[in-house]
Every structure is written in C-alpha cells, then in structure tokens.
Coordinates of C-alpha atoms in Angstrom, one line a residue:
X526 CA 155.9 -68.2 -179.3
X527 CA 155.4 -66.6 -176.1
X528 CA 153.8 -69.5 -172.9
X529 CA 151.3 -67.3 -171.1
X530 CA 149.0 -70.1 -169.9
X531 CA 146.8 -67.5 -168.4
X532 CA 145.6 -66.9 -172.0
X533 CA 144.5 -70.9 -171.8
X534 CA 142.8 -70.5 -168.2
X535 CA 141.0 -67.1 -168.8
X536 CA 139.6 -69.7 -171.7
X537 CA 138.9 -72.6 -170.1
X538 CA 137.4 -70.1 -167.1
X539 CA 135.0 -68.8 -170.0
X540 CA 133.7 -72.4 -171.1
X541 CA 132.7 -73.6 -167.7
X542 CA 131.2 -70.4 -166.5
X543 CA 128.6 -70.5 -169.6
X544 CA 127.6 -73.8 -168.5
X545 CA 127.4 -74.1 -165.1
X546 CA 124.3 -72.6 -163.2
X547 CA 127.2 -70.9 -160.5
X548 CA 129.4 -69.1 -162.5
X549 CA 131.0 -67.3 -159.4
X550 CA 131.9 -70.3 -157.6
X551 CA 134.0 -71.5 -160.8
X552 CA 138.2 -71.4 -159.7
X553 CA 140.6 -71.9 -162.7
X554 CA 143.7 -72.3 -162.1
X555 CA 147.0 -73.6 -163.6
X556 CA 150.3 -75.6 -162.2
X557 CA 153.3 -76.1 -164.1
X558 CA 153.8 -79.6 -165.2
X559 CA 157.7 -78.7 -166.4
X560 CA 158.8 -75.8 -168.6
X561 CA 156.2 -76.5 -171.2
X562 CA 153.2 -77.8 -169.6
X563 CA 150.9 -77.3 -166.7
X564 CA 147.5 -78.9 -165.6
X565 CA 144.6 -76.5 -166.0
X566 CA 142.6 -77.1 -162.6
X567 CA 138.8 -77.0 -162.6
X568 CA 136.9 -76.2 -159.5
X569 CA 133.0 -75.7 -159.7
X570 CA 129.9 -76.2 -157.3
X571 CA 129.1 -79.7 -156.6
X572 CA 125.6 -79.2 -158.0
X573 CA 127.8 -78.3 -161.6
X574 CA 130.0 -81.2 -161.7
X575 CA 127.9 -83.2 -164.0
X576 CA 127.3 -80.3 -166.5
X577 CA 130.9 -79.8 -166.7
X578 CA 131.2 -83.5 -167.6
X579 CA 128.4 -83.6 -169.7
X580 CA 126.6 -86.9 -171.4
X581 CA 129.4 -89.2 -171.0
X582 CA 132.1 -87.0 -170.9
X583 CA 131.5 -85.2 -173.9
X584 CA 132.0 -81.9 -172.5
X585 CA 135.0 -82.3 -170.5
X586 CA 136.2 -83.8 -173.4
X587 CA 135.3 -80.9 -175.8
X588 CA 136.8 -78.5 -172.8
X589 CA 139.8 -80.4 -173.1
X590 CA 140.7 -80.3 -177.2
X591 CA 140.2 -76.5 -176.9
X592 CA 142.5 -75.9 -173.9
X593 CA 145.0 -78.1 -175.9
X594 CA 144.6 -76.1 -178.9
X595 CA 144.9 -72.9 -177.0
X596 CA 148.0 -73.9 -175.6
X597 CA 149.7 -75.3 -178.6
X598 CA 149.0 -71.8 -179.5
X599 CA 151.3 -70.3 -176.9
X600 CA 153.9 -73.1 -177.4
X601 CA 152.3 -75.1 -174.3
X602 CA 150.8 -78.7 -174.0
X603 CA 147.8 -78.4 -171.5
X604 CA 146.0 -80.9 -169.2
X605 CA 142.5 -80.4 -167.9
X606 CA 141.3 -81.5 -164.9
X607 CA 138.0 -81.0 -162.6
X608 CA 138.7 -81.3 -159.0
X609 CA 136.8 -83.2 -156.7

C-alpha cells in the first residue's frame, strides 16, 4: 500500500473545517512519528476549540477513529492531536 499521509490530513482538514465557525484559520498538518506513523496536528481558532472537542470529547474522539481508519488505509498508524 502506498503511505501518503496527505490523503489522512486533506481528511482530517475536511472534518474540522465543517465544524468550526473559522474554517480558514484551520492548519493541518502532519510529522512523522517513524517510517509508519506521524501525528496529524490540529490548529483552529480559539473560539473553535471546544467544537472540535465536542460534548466530552466525543468529536475529537470520532475525528480520531477516522484518521486511524484512513491511515490503516495507506499502510499508516495516525495520531491526532489539537494544538494549544
């Protein structure tokens, strides 16, 4: 299977902007963990923080099982992560 992790950002990057009020201050990016894993990196306005998490945690949670999924996909194993 080919590891393009962009496939799992451009994702993720889709998600968060459909629930955040901001969608253009929304930054996805990804750093390689070792040869088959990175940390997808969430960056949104700090009014958005909250919807990203969602009722307690339910949507980062949700965010998370689908970026894993997409990355199993592409031979990857994924970690999500909002930044501060």
């Amino acid at each position: 299977m080919s590891q393009n992790p962009t496939d799992v950002t451009d994702l993720v990057r889709s998600l968060v902007e459909q629930i955040v009020d901001e969608p253009e201050a929304v930054a996805v990016d990804f750093v390689y963990q070792g040869s088959d894993e990175i940390e997808v990196q969430i960056t949104v306005a700090e009014g958005d923080i909250g919807k990203v998490i969602g009722r307690q945690g339910r949507i980062i949670k949700a965010i998370r099982t689908l970026a894993r999924a997409a990355a199993s996909q592409c031979g990857l194993h994924a970690e999500v992560e909002l930044a501060d």
